[in-house]
Tab-separated table of C-alpha atoms and ligand atoms in Angstrom:
chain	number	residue	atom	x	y	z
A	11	UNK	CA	98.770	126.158	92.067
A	12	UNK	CA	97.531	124.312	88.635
A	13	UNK	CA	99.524	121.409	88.884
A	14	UNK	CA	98.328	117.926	88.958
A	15	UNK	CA	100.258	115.178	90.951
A	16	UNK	CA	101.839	112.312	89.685
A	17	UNK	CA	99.529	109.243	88.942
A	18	UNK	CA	101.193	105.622	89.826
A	19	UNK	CA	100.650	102.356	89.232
A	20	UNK	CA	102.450	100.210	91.856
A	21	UNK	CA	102.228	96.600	90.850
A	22	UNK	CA	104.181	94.013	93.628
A	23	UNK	CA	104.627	90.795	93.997
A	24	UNK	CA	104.013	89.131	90.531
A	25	UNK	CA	106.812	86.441	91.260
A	26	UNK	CA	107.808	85.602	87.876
A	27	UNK	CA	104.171	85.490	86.568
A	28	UNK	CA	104.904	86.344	83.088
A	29	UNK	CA	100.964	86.793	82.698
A	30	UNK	CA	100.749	89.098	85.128
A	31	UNK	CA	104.147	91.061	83.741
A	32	UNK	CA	102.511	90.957	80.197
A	33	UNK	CA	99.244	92.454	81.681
A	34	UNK	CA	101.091	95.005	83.929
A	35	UNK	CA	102.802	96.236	80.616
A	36	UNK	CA	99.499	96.109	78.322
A	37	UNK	CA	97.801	98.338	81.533
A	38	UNK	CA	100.416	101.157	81.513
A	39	UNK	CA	101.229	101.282	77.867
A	40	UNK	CA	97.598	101.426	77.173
A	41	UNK	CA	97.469	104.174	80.009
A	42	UNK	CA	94.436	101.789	81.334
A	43	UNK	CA	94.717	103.370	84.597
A	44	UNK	CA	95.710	107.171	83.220
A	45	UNK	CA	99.330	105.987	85.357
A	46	UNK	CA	102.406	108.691	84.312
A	47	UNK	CA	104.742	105.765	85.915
A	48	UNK	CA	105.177	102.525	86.909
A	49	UNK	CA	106.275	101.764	90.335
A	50	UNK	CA	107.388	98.314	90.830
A	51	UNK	CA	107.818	97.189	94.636
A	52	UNK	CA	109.272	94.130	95.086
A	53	UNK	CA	109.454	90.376	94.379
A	54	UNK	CA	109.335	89.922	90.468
A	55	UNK	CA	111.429	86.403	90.978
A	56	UNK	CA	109.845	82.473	91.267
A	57	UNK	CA	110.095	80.210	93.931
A	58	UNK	CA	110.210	77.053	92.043
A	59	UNK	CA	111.360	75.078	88.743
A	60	UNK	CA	109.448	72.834	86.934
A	61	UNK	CA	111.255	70.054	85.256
A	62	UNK	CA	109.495	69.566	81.429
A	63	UNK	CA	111.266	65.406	80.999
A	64	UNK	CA	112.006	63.993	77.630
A	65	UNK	CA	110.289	60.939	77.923
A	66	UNK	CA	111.943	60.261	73.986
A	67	UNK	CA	108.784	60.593	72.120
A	68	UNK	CA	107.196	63.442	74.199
A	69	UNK	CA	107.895	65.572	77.275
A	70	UNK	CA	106.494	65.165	80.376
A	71	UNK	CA	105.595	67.882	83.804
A	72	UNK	CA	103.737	67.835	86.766
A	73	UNK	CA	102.220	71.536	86.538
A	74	UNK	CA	100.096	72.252	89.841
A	75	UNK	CA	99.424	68.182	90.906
A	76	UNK	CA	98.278	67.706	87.382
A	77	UNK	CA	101.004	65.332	85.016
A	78	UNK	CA	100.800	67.129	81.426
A	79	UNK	CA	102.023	65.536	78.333
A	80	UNK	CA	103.526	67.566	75.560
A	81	UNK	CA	103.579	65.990	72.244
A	82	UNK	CA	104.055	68.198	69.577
A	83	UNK	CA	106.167	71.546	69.527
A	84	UNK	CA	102.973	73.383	69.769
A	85	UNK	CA	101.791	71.085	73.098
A	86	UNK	CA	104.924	71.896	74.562
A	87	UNK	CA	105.599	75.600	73.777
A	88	UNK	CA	102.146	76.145	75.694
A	89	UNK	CA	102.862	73.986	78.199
A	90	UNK	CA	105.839	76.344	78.889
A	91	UNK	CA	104.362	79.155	78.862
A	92	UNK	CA	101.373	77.851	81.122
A	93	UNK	CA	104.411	76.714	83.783
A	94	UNK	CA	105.685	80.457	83.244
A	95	UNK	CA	101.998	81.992	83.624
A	96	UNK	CA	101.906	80.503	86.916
A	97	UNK	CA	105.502	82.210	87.940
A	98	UNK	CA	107.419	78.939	87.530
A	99	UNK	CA	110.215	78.506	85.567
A	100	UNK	CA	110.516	75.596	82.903
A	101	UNK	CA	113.165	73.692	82.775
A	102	UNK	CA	113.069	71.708	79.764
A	103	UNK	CA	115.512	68.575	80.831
A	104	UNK	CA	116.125	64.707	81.259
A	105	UNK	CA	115.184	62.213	83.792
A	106	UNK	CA	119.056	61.319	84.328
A	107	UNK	CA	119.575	65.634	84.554
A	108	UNK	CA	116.897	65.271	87.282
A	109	UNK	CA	117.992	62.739	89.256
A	110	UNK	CA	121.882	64.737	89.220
A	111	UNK	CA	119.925	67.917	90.256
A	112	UNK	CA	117.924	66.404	93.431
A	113	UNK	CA	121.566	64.771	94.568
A	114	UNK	CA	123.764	68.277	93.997
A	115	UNK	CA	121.724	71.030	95.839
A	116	UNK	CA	124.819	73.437	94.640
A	117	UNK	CA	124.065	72.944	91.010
A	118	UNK	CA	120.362	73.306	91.299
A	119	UNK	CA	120.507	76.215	93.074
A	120	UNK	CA	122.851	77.478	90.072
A	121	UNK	CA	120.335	76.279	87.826
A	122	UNK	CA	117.861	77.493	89.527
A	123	UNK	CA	119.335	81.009	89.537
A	124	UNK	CA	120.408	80.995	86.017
A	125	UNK	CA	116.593	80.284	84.807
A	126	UNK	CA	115.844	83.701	87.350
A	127	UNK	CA	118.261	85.947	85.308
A	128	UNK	CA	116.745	84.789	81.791
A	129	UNK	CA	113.389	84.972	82.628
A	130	UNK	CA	114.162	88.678	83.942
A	131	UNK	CA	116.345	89.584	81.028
A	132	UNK	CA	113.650	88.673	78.997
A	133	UNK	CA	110.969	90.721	80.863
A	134	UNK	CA	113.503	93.645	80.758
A	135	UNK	CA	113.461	93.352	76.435
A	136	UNK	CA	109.521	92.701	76.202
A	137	UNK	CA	109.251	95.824	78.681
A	138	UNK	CA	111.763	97.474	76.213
A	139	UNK	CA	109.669	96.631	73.335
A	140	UNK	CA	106.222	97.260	74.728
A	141	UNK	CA	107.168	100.809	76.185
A	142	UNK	CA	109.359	102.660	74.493
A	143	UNK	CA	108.242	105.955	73.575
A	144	UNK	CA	104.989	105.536	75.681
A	145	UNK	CA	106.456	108.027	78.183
A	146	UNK	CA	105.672	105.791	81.024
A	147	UNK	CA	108.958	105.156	82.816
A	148	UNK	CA	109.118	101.729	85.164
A	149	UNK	CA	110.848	102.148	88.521
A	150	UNK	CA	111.821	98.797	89.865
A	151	UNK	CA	112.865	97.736	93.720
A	152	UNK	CA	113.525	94.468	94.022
A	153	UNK	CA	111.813	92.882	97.181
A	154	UNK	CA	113.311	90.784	100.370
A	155	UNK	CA	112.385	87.379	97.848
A	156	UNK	CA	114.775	88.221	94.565
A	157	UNK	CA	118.263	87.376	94.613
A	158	UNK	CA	120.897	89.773	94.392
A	159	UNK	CA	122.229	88.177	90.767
A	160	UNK	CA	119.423	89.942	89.345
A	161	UNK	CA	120.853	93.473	89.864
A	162	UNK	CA	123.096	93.350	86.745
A	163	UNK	CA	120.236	91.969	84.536
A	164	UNK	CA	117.944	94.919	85.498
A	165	UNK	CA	120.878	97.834	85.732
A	166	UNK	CA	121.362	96.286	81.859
A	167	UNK	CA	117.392	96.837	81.105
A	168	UNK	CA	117.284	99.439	78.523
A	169	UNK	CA	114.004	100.418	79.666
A	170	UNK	CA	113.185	99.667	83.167
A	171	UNK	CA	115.297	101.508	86.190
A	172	UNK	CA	116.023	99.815	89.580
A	173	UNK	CA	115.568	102.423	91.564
A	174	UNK	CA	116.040	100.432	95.305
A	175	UNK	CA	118.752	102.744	97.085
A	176	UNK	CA	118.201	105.424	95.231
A	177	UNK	CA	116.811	108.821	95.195
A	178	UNK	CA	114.214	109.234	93.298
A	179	UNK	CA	113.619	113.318	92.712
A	180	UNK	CA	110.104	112.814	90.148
A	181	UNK	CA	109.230	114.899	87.532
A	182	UNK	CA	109.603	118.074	89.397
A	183	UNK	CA	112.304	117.593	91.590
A	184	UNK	CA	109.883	117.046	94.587
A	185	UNK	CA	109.679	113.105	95.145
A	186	UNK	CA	108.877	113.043	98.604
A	187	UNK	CA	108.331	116.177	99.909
A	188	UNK	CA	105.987	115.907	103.338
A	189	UNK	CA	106.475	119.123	105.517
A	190	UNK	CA	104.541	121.488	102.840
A	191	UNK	CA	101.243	118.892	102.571
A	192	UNK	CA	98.506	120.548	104.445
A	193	UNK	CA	98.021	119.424	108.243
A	194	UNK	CA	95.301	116.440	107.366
A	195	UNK	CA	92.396	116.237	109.223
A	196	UNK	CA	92.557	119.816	110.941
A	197	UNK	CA	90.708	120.499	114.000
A	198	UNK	CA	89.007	124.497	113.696
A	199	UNK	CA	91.369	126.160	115.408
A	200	UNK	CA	94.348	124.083	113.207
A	201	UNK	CA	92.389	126.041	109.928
A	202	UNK	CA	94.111	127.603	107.634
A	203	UNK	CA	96.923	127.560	110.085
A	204	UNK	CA	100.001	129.845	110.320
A	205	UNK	CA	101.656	131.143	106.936
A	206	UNK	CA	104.489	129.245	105.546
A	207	UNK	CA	107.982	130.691	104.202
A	208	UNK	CA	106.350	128.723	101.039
A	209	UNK	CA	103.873	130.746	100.684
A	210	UNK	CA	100.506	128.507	101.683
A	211	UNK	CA	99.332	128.046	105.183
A	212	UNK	CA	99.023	125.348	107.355
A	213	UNK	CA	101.329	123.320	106.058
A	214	UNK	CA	102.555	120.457	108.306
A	215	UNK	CA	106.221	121.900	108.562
A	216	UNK	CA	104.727	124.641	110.265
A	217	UNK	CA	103.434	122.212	112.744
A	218	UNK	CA	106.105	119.734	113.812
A	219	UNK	CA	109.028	121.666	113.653
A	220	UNK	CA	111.208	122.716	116.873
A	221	UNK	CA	110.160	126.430	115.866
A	222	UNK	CA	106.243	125.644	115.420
A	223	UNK	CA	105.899	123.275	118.715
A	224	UNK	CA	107.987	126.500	120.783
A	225	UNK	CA	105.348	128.934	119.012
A	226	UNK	CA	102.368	126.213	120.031
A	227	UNK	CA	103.368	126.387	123.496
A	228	UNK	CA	103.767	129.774	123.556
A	229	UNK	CA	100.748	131.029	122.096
A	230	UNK	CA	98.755	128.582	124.919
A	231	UNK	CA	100.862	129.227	127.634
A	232	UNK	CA	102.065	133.256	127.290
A	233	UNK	CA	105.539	132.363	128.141
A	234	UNK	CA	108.239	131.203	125.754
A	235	UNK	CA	110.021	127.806	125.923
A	236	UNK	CA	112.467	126.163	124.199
A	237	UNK	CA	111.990	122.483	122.808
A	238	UNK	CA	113.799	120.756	125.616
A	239	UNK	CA	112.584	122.880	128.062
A	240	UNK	CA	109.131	121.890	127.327
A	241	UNK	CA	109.425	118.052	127.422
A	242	UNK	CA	111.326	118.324	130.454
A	243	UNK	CA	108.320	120.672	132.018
A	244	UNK	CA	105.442	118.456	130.699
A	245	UNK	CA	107.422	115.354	132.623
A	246	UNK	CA	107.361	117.459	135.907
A	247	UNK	CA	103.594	117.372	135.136
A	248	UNK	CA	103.107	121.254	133.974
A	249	UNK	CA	100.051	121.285	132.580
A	250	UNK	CA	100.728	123.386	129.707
A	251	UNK	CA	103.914	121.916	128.606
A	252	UNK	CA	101.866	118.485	128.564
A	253	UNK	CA	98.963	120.460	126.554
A	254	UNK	CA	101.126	121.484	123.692
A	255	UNK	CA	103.133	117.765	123.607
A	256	UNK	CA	99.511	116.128	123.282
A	257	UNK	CA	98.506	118.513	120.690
A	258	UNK	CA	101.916	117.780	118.904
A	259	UNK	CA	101.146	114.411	119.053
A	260	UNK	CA	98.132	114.148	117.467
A	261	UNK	CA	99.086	116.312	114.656
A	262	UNK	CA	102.243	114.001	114.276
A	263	UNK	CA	100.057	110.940	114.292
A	264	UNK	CA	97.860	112.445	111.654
A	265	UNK	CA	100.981	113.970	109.102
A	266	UNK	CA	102.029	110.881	109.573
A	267	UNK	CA	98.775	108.323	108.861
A	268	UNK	CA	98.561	110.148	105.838
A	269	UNK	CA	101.891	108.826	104.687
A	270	UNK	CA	101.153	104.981	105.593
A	271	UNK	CA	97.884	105.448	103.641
A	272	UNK	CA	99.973	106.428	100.795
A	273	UNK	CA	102.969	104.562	101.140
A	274	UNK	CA	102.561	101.755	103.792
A	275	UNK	CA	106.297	101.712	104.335
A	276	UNK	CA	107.821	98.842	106.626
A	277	UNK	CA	109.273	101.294	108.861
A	278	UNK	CA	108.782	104.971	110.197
A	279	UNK	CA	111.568	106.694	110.825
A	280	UNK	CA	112.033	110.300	112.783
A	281	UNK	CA	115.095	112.361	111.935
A	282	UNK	CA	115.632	116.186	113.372
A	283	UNK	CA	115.757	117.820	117.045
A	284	UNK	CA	112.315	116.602	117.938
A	285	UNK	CA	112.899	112.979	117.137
A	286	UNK	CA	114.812	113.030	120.637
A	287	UNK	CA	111.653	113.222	122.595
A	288	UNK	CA	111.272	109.530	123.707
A	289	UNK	CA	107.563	109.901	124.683
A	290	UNK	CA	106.660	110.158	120.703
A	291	UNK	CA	107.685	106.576	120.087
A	292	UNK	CA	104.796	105.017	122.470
A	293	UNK	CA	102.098	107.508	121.697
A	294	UNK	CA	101.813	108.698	118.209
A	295	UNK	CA	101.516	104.622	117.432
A	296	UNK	CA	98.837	104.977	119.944
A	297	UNK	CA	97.002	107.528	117.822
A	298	UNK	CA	97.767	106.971	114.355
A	299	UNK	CA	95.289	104.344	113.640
A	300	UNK	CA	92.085	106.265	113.983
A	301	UNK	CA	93.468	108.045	110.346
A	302	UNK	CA	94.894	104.576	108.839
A	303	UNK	CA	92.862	103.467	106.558
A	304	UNK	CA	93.737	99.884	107.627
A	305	UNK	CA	92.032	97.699	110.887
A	306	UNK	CA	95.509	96.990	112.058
A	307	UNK	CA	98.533	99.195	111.733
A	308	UNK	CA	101.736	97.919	112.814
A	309	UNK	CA	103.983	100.013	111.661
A	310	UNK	CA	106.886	100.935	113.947
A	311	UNK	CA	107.837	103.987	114.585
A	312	UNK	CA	111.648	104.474	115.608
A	313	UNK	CA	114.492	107.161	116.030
A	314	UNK	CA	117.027	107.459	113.307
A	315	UNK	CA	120.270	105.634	114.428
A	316	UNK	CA	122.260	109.214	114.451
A	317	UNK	CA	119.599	111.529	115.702
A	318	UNK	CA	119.893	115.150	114.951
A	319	UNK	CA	122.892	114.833	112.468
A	320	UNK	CA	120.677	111.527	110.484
A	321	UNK	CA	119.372	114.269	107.737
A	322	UNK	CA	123.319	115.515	107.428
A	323	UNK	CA	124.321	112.134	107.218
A	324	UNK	CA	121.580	111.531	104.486
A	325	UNK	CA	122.348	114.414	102.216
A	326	UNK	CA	126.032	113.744	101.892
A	327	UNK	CA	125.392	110.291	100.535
A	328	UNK	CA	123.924	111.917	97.983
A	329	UNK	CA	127.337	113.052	96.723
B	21	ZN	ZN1	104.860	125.255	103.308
């Protein structure tokens, strides 16, 4: 083919470390790991404020159980940015502004969320200013830990793209595309496999479609089935019908490891004809972890909420 996939570097998790941000910038502007993109997935906000006193003649925090004394402008520009290093946010205030805060949980929490948006909107310029015409774009998703009131900051980043909700169609207008991947881990007679209306073989559409298991089961068994017809015979206990479900099953559980090892997504979910077959729920779980490259896989597996028409109902949100 002579194309070369897309290199990533997903970062997660950094909570408001603006070390870590800094360093996550430096690596894919520098192209440290050869990345074409950044991929962002989840939880860039803190958890916590630190409140930096004026104690009149210096200022005052308690930065990880140690009490730190600023003196000079210089002390106490580093003793910021060592609170922000560790993914806390300053707050540079009075003993009397403390005391107000701890008794109003309303206006710390407003506080608190108001230090969240500038510390973003400041991550979103330095991103601006570290990247821009490095040809490395940065996809964000916020995670289940960032408020919602970042949203406008980041859709306002002149350089960075939330992309949570979103399609994302890559480079080539392929972001995502899973049915023409080989089958992985092919047993011999699964190699090359049948021809493809792409024009490769063995790809895993030509596998786990309706068409492909009928074909299966009708190249083992002589006799041709449709879909239903064949669950409904392999749970009267035919032996062939159960034959080409197992084999199904196995090949699902592999197409399908391959995409946790890439991906490790929260959630699993079949669309299409086939994902009516109940029996796939229990087993390909069953099956999938001898491919995960993980000791424990708990990934679950479920049917999309409107079955057969889910992929309808998916493309026509996309006008
Ligand atoms: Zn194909």
């Amino acid at each position: 083919m002579g194309t070369r996939g897309v290199r990533l570097y997903v970062v997660s998790d950094i909570h408001a470390s603006e070390k870590v941000w800094r360093k996550m910038l430096n690596a894919a502007r520098t192209r440290m790991y050869r990345a074409d993109a950044v991929v962002y997935a989840g939880d860039l906000t803190g958890k916590a404020m630190v409140p930096v006193v004026d104690a009149a003649d210096s200022f005052e925090a308690e930065v990880a159980g140690r009490r730190r004394v600023a003196r000079t402008e210089e002390e106490l520009a580093r003793l910021e940015q060592d609170i922000a290093n560790l993914g806390f946010y300053a707050l540079r205030t009075t003993a009397e502004e403390v005391e107000r805060l701890r008794a109003d949980p309303g206006a710390l929490e407003e506080r608190f969320r108001s230090e969240i948006r500038r510390r973003i909107g400041e991550w979103m310029a330095l991103a601006a200013d570290r990247m821009e015409g490095t040809g490395v774009p940065i996809y964000l998703i916020p995670g289940n830990d960032d408020p919602y009131e970042i949203d406008d900051v980041l859709a306002a980043s002149p350089y960075c793209e939330n992309v949570d909700g979103r399609v994302v169609e890559g480079r080539n207008g392929i972001g995502g595309e899973w049915g023409h991947n080989p089958l992985p881990w092919p047993e011999a007679e699964e190699w090359p496999g049948p021809a493809c209306y792409c024009g490769l073989t063995g790809c895993i559409e030509t596998y786990l479609s309706g068409p492909a298991l009928e074909r299966d089961y009708a190249q083992a068994a002589g006799d041709r089935l449709a879909g239903p017809d064949i669950v409904a015979h392999a749970a009267r206990g035919d032996a062939a019908a159960e034959a080409a479900l197992a084999r199904y099953e196995r090949r699902l559980a592999r197409a399908l490891a391959s995409v946790v090892n890439v991906l490790d997504p929260d959630v699993i979910v079949l669309g299409g004809g086939l994902s009516s077959i109940d029996r796939l729920y229990a087993r390909v779980p069953e099956l999938w972890g001898d491919y995960v490259f993980s000791d424990v896989v708990d990934t679950p597996l479920r049917r999309a909420a409107h079955g057969e028409t889910s992929g309808v109902r998916g493309a026509a949100w996309l006008w």
